[in-house]
Amino acid sequence: MRAVTWQGKRDVRVDSVPDPKIQEPTDAVIRITSSGLCGSDLHLYEVLTPFMTPGDILGHEPMGIVEEVGEEVTNLKPGDRVVVPFQIACGHCVMCSTGLPTQCETTQVTSEGMGAALFGFTRLYGAVPGAQAEYLRVPQAQYGPIKVPEGPPDDRFVYLSDVLPTAWQAVAYADVPQGGSVAVLGLGPIGDMACRIAQVRGAGRVFGIDLVPERLRRARARGVETYNLRAFDSEKELVSAIQDETDGRGPDAVIDAVGTEAHGSAAARLAQQASTLLPRRVAAPFAERFSVDRLAALYTAIELVRRGGTLSLIGVYGGMADPVPLLTMFDKQLQIRMGQANVRRWSDDILPYLTDEDPLGVDDFATHRLPLTDAPHAYEMFQRKRDGAVKVLMQP
């Protein structure tokens, strides 16, 4: 089959690789019909290269048709149309039973001290072959795949793999009061969708902050009060402008949908790049002990949110040596929630919104649809924010 493989920093290729096969009685094999390109994929493209191996198959946002199932998979049959969550979880351990499949005790990558295995995402999360491919082996298929109806195009459901539950969890963790206010930092796919979900869940005012004109226009068209970061000389000016709109307090909650690759952190960016230039045998140990994040978005979130408010961190962070302003956080009495999205925890809540009325705008959420063979171009375009690329779907 054809698959998108990682070969080095900013080097992805479409190669011929062996077809996946049933290996365990809880496996399924899926013929992929659509697969998304995620901001997290860009971390592998640029920042997390010390944890990658040439030939790793990328991607974690698929849907498709069941081709084959193992003998213990009784909930699926060949021909079923399914969306596959980005994490691999069993559904019956203590963590899964308490709504935390990203901490699944069956698939935890204990050798690395990490949570549940993920498709297409570094050795830290199991180096499981990913979903930007023609076929995908799905472990723990008795629980993970979400059956969806025939009829509507893939765009209606494919975001259940990651974008929708990630944005839904971001809003749920933000705990925005009915009629209250929330600011979303970063209007990429997750931030954009978080704004939409906050609106349908009853937020009174939604503020969106970004510096890419196309992203700002998309959010503004759906009633988000947008702020272009480039229009302010400093973080304090931005914070003051939004505080002025919230009785001087700041919004009730702030969602950081940016994460480790925030704009404007030159020193941290250099530190991140340093580990990618080291020899492979020392790069990973260096990154594990001394990695830092670009924390501009987090610092802004801490300053922006009102006292007693909530921070929801859904952008991916990976630093082990990050300085955080604990004095400010403690003094402002902030609540902070974070973590990978627990897809199956939220999927049943989201499905009723995926109707012909399309209140979340999923049917036209993608800005680009490309064949899998164009993956190298898609990665470069998305990483450089060219051609209005906000969300890219690839079809094998």
Coordinates of C-alpha atoms in Angstrom, one line a residue:
M1 CA 0.0 0.0 0.0
R2 CA 1.0 3.7 -0.2
A3 CA 1.6 5.6 3.0
V4 CA 3.0 8.9 4.2
T5 CA 6.3 8.3 6.0
W6 CA 8.6 10.4 8.1
Q7 CA 12.2 10.5 6.8
G8 CA 13.6 13.5 8.7
K9 CA 13.0 17.1 9.7
R10 CA 10.6 18.6 7.2
D11 CA 10.9 15.5 5.1
V12 CA 7.8 13.4 4.5
R13 CA 7.4 11.1 1.6
V14 CA 4.7 8.8 0.1
D15 CA 6.2 5.3 0.0
S16 CA 5.1 1.8 -0.7
V17 CA 4.9 -0.2 2.5
P18 CA 3.6 -3.6 3.5
D19 CA -0.2 -3.9 3.9
P20 CA -1.3 -4.2 7.5
K21 CA -2.7 -7.5 8.7
I22 CA -4.7 -8.8 11.7
Q23 CA -2.2 -9.5 14.4
E24 CA -4.4 -9.8 17.5
P25 CA -8.0 -11.1 18.0
T26 CA -9.0 -7.5 18.9
D27 CA -7.6 -6.0 15.7
A28 CA -9.5 -4.7 12.7
V29 CA -8.1 -3.6 9.3
I30 CA -9.7 -0.4 7.8
R31 CA -9.6 0.8 4.2
I32 CA -9.2 4.5 4.7
T33 CA -11.4 6.9 2.7
S34 CA -10.3 10.2 4.3
S35 CA -7.4 11.1 6.6
G36 CA -6.8 14.5 8.2
L37 CA -3.6 16.5 8.5
C38 CA -3.3 17.8 12.1
G39 CA -1.3 20.5 13.8
S40 CA 0.1 17.8 16.0
D41 CA 1.6 16.2 12.8
L42 CA 3.5 19.4 12.4
H43 CA 5.2 18.9 15.7
L44 CA 6.6 15.7 14.3
Y45 CA 7.6 17.6 11.1
E46 CA 9.6 20.1 13.1
V47 CA 10.0 19.9 16.9
L48 CA 9.7 16.2 18.0
T49 CA 12.1 14.8 15.5
P50 CA 14.4 13.3 18.2
F51 CA 11.6 10.8 18.9
M52 CA 11.0 9.7 15.3
T53 CA 12.5 7.0 13.2
P54 CA 12.8 7.2 9.4
G55 CA 10.0 5.2 7.9
D56 CA 7.4 5.9 10.6
I57 CA 3.9 6.1 9.1
L58 CA 2.2 9.4 10.0
G59 CA -1.4 10.4 10.7
H60 CA -4.1 9.9 13.3
E61 CA -7.3 11.3 11.9
P62 CA -8.9 8.6 9.7
M63 CA -12.2 7.2 8.7
G64 CA -13.0 4.4 6.3
I65 CA -14.5 1.0 5.7
V66 CA -13.9 -2.1 7.8
E67 CA -12.2 -4.7 5.6
E68 CA -11.5 -7.5 8.2
V69 CA -11.9 -8.0 12.0
G70 CA -10.3 -10.3 14.5
E71 CA -12.3 -13.0 16.2
E72 CA -12.9 -11.0 19.4
V73 CA -14.3 -8.0 17.5
T74 CA -18.0 -8.6 17.6
N75 CA -19.3 -5.0 17.3
L76 CA -18.0 -4.5 13.8
K77 CA -18.2 -6.4 10.5
P78 CA -16.7 -5.9 7.0
G79 CA -18.4 -3.1 5.2
D80 CA -19.1 -1.0 8.3
R81 CA -18.3 2.7 7.9
V82 CA -16.2 3.9 10.9
V83 CA -14.2 6.8 12.3
V84 CA -11.1 5.8 14.2
P85 CA -10.1 7.8 17.3
F86 CA -6.5 9.0 17.4
Q87 CA -5.8 7.2 20.7
I88 CA -5.8 3.4 21.2
A89 CA -7.8 2.3 24.2
C90 CA -9.4 -0.9 25.5
G91 CA -12.7 0.4 26.9
H92 CA -12.7 -1.8 30.0
C93 CA -9.7 -0.8 32.3
V94 CA -10.1 1.5 35.2
M95 CA -9.0 4.6 33.2
C96 CA -11.3 3.9 30.3
S97 CA -14.2 3.2 32.7
T98 CA -13.7 6.6 34.3
G99 CA -13.8 8.5 31.0
L100 CA -10.0 8.7 30.5
P101 CA -9.1 6.5 27.5
T102 CA -6.0 8.6 26.9
Q103 CA -4.7 7.0 30.0
C104 CA -5.8 3.5 29.1
E105 CA -4.0 1.0 31.3
T106 CA -4.0 -1.7 28.6
T107 CA -2.2 0.4 26.0
Q108 CA -0.1 2.8 28.2
V109 CA 3.4 3.1 26.8
T110 CA 4.9 2.2 30.2
S111 CA 8.5 1.9 28.8
E112 CA 8.4 5.6 28.1
G113 CA 6.3 6.6 31.1
M114 CA 3.5 7.8 28.9
G115 CA -0.2 7.4 28.5
A116 CA -2.2 5.4 25.9
A117 CA -0.7 4.6 22.6
L118 CA -1.5 6.9 19.7
F119 CA -1.6 6.3 15.9
G120 CA 1.3 7.8 14.0
F121 CA 2.9 9.7 16.9
T122 CA 6.6 9.0 17.9
R123 CA 8.1 6.2 20.0
L124 CA 6.9 8.0 23.2
Y125 CA 3.4 6.9 22.3
G126 CA 4.2 3.5 20.9
A127 CA 5.3 4.3 17.3
V128 CA 2.1 2.7 16.0
P129 CA 1.8 2.9 12.2
G130 CA -0.4 5.8 11.4
A131 CA -3.4 6.6 9.2
Q132 CA -2.2 8.7 6.3
A133 CA -2.2 5.6 4.3
E134 CA -4.5 3.4 2.2
Y135 CA -5.1 0.9 5.0
L136 CA -4.8 0.9 8.8
R137 CA -4.5 -1.8 11.4
V138 CA -6.7 -0.8 14.4
P139 CA -5.8 -2.4 17.7
Q140 CA -8.5 -2.6 20.4
A141 CA -11.1 -2.4 17.6
Q142 CA -13.7 -3.9 20.0
Y143 CA -13.9 -0.4 21.6
G144 CA -12.2 2.4 19.5
P145 CA -14.0 2.7 16.1
I146 CA -17.1 4.8 16.0
K147 CA -19.8 3.5 13.5
V148 CA -21.4 6.2 11.4
P149 CA -24.2 6.1 8.9
E150 CA -23.9 5.8 5.2
G151 CA -25.0 8.7 3.0
P152 CA -23.3 12.0 4.0
P153 CA -19.8 12.7 2.8
D154 CA -16.8 11.9 4.9
D155 CA -16.5 15.5 6.0
R156 CA -19.6 15.1 8.1
F157 CA -17.9 12.5 10.4
V158 CA -14.1 12.5 9.9
Y159 CA -13.5 15.1 12.6
L160 CA -14.8 12.7 15.2
S161 CA -11.3 11.2 15.1
D162 CA -9.7 14.2 16.7
V163 CA -10.8 17.8 15.9
L164 CA -14.3 17.5 17.4
P165 CA -13.6 15.7 20.6
T166 CA -10.4 17.7 21.2
A167 CA -12.3 21.0 20.8
W168 CA -15.3 19.7 22.8
Q169 CA -13.0 18.7 25.7
A170 CA -11.3 22.1 25.5
V171 CA -14.7 23.8 26.0
A172 CA -15.8 21.3 28.6
Y173 CA -12.6 21.7 30.6
A174 CA -13.0 25.5 30.3
D175 CA -16.2 25.3 32.2
V176 CA -17.7 28.4 30.7
P177 CA -20.8 29.6 32.6
Q178 CA -24.0 29.9 30.6
G179 CA -23.9 33.3 29.0
G180 CA -20.3 33.8 30.2
S181 CA -17.2 34.7 28.2
V182 CA -14.3 32.7 26.8
A183 CA -11.2 33.6 24.8
V184 CA -9.6 31.2 22.4
L185 CA -5.9 31.6 21.7
G186 CA -5.1 30.2 18.2
L187 CA -7.7 29.8 15.5
G188 CA -6.3 26.7 13.7
P189 CA -8.6 23.7 13.4
I190 CA -9.0 23.1 17.1
G191 CA -9.3 26.7 18.1
D192 CA -11.8 27.4 15.3
M193 CA -13.9 24.4 16.3
A194 CA -13.7 25.3 20.0
C195 CA -15.2 28.7 19.2
R196 CA -18.1 27.0 17.4
I197 CA -18.7 24.5 20.2
A198 CA -18.5 27.2 22.9
Q199 CA -21.2 29.1 21.0
V200 CA -23.6 26.2 20.7
R201 CA -23.0 25.3 24.3
G202 CA -24.2 28.7 25.5
A203 CA -21.2 31.0 25.8
G204 CA -22.4 34.6 25.7
R205 CA -19.2 36.0 24.2
V206 CA -16.4 34.3 22.4
F207 CA -13.1 36.1 21.7
G208 CA -10.7 34.6 19.1
I209 CA -7.0 35.6 18.9
D210 CA -4.7 34.7 16.0
L211 CA -2.4 36.4 13.5
V212 CA -3.3 34.6 10.3
P213 CA -5.9 36.7 8.3
E214 CA -7.7 33.7 6.8
R215 CA -8.2 32.1 10.2
L216 CA -9.5 35.4 11.7
R217 CA -11.9 35.8 8.8
R218 CA -13.3 32.3 9.2
A219 CA -14.0 32.8 12.9
R220 CA -15.4 36.3 12.4
A221 CA -17.9 35.0 9.8
R222 CA -19.4 32.8 12.5
G223 CA -19.8 35.6 15.1
V224 CA -16.6 35.3 17.0
E225 CA -15.1 38.6 18.2
T226 CA -11.7 38.4 16.7
Y227 CA -8.3 40.1 17.6
N228 CA -5.3 40.1 15.3
L229 CA -2.2 39.7 17.4
R230 CA -0.2 41.7 14.9
A231 CA -2.4 44.8 15.6
F232 CA -1.0 45.1 19.1
D233 CA 2.5 46.3 20.1
S234 CA 2.6 44.1 23.2
E235 CA 0.8 41.3 25.0
K236 CA -0.4 43.9 27.6
E237 CA -2.2 45.9 24.9
L238 CA -4.1 42.8 23.8
V239 CA -5.0 41.8 27.3
S240 CA -6.2 45.3 28.1
A241 CA -8.3 45.4 25.0
I242 CA -10.2 42.2 25.9
Q243 CA -10.4 43.2 29.6
D244 CA -12.1 46.4 28.5
E245 CA -14.8 44.2 26.9
T246 CA -15.3 42.2 30.1
D247 CA -15.8 44.9 32.7
G248 CA -12.1 45.1 33.3
R249 CA -11.8 41.5 34.6
G250 CA -10.9 39.4 31.7
P251 CA -12.9 36.5 30.3
D252 CA -14.3 33.7 32.5
A253 CA -12.1 31.1 30.7
V254 CA -9.3 31.0 28.3
I255 CA -8.6 28.1 25.9
D256 CA -5.0 27.8 24.8
A257 CA -5.2 26.0 21.4
V258 CA -1.7 26.9 20.4
G259 CA 0.7 24.9 22.5
T260 CA 4.4 24.4 22.1
E261 CA 5.0 26.2 18.8
A262 CA 3.6 29.6 19.8
H263 CA 4.6 32.7 17.9
G264 CA 7.0 35.2 19.4
S265 CA 9.2 33.0 21.6
A266 CA 12.6 33.3 19.8
A267 CA 14.8 32.0 22.6
A268 CA 12.6 28.9 23.2
R269 CA 12.4 28.3 19.5
L270 CA 16.2 28.2 19.3
A271 CA 16.3 25.8 22.2
Q272 CA 13.8 23.5 20.5
Q273 CA 15.8 23.6 17.3
A274 CA 19.0 22.7 19.1
S275 CA 17.9 19.2 19.9
T276 CA 16.9 18.5 16.3
L277 CA 20.5 19.3 15.2
L278 CA 22.2 16.9 17.6
P279 CA 23.2 13.3 16.6
R280 CA 20.3 10.9 17.0
R281 CA 21.8 8.9 19.8
V282 CA 22.0 12.0 22.1
A283 CA 19.1 14.1 20.7
A284 CA 16.3 12.1 22.4
P285 CA 17.9 12.0 25.9
F286 CA 18.6 15.7 25.6
A287 CA 15.0 16.5 24.6
E288 CA 13.6 14.3 27.4
R289 CA 15.5 16.1 30.1
F290 CA 16.0 19.7 28.9
S291 CA 13.2 20.3 26.3
V292 CA 11.3 23.6 26.6
D293 CA 8.1 25.0 25.0
R294 CA 7.5 28.3 23.4
L295 CA 5.2 29.6 26.2
A296 CA 4.0 32.9 24.7
A297 CA 0.4 31.7 24.4
L298 CA 0.3 30.2 27.9
Y299 CA 1.7 33.4 29.4
T300 CA -0.9 35.4 27.6
A301 CA -3.7 33.0 28.8
I302 CA -2.5 33.4 32.4
E303 CA -2.6 37.2 32.2
L304 CA -5.8 37.4 30.2
V305 CA -8.2 35.1 32.3
R306 CA -10.1 36.7 35.1
R307 CA -9.2 36.0 38.7
G308 CA -10.8 32.8 39.8
G309 CA -11.2 31.8 36.1
T310 CA -10.3 28.6 34.3
L311 CA -7.5 27.8 31.8
S312 CA -8.1 24.9 29.4
L313 CA -4.8 23.8 27.7
I314 CA -5.5 21.8 24.6
G315 CA -2.5 22.8 22.5
V316 CA 0.2 20.2 22.8
Y317 CA 3.0 20.9 25.2
G318 CA 6.1 18.7 25.6
G319 CA 8.7 20.6 27.7
M320 CA 10.3 19.2 30.8
A321 CA 12.1 22.4 31.8
D322 CA 9.5 25.0 31.3
P323 CA 9.4 28.1 33.6
V324 CA 5.9 28.9 34.6
P325 CA 4.7 31.9 36.7
L326 CA 3.4 30.0 39.7
L327 CA 3.1 33.2 41.8
T328 CA 0.7 34.8 39.3
M329 CA -1.2 31.5 38.9
F330 CA -1.6 31.0 42.6
D331 CA -2.4 34.7 43.3
K332 CA -5.1 34.7 40.7
Q333 CA -6.6 31.5 42.1
L334 CA -6.7 29.9 38.6
Q335 CA -8.1 26.5 37.8
I336 CA -6.1 24.6 35.1
R337 CA -7.2 21.6 33.1
M338 CA -5.3 19.9 30.3
G339 CA -4.5 16.8 28.4
Q340 CA -5.1 14.8 25.2
A341 CA -8.7 14.5 24.3
N342 CA -10.6 11.4 25.5
V343 CA -12.4 10.7 22.2
R344 CA -14.9 8.1 23.3
R345 CA -15.7 10.1 26.4
W346 CA -17.3 12.8 24.2
S347 CA -18.3 11.1 20.9
D348 CA -21.8 10.3 21.9
D349 CA -22.4 13.9 23.0
I350 CA -21.1 15.2 19.7
L351 CA -23.0 12.9 17.3
P352 CA -26.3 14.7 17.6
Y353 CA -24.7 17.8 16.2
L354 CA -23.6 16.1 13.0
T355 CA -27.0 16.5 11.3
D356 CA -28.0 18.0 8.0
E357 CA -28.6 21.3 9.8
D358 CA -24.8 21.2 10.5
P359 CA -24.7 23.6 13.4
L360 CA -20.9 23.2 13.8
G361 CA -20.2 23.8 10.1
V362 CA -18.3 20.5 9.6
D363 CA -19.5 20.0 6.0
D364 CA -17.3 22.9 4.7
F365 CA -14.7 23.0 7.5
A366 CA -11.9 21.7 5.3
T367 CA -10.1 24.3 3.3
H368 CA -8.2 21.8 1.2
R369 CA -8.8 18.2 -0.1
L370 CA -5.9 16.6 -1.7
P371 CA -4.9 13.1 -2.8
L372 CA -2.5 11.2 -0.5
T373 CA 0.2 11.5 -3.1
D374 CA 0.3 15.3 -2.5
A375 CA 1.1 14.8 1.2
P376 CA 4.6 16.4 1.0
H377 CA 3.1 19.6 -0.5
A378 CA 0.2 19.5 2.1
Y379 CA 2.7 19.4 5.0
E380 CA 4.7 22.3 3.7
M381 CA 1.7 24.4 2.9
F382 CA 0.1 23.8 6.3
Q383 CA 3.3 24.4 8.2
R384 CA 4.0 27.6 6.4
K385 CA 0.3 28.7 6.6
R386 CA 0.1 29.2 2.8
D387 CA -2.8 29.3 0.4
G388 CA -5.3 29.8 3.3
A389 CA -4.7 26.3 4.6
V390 CA -6.6 25.8 7.9
K391 CA -7.7 22.2 7.6
V392 CA -6.4 19.7 5.1
L393 CA -8.1 16.3 4.3
M394 CA -6.3 13.7 2.2
Q395 CA -7.9 10.9 0.2
P396 CA -5.9 7.7 -0.7

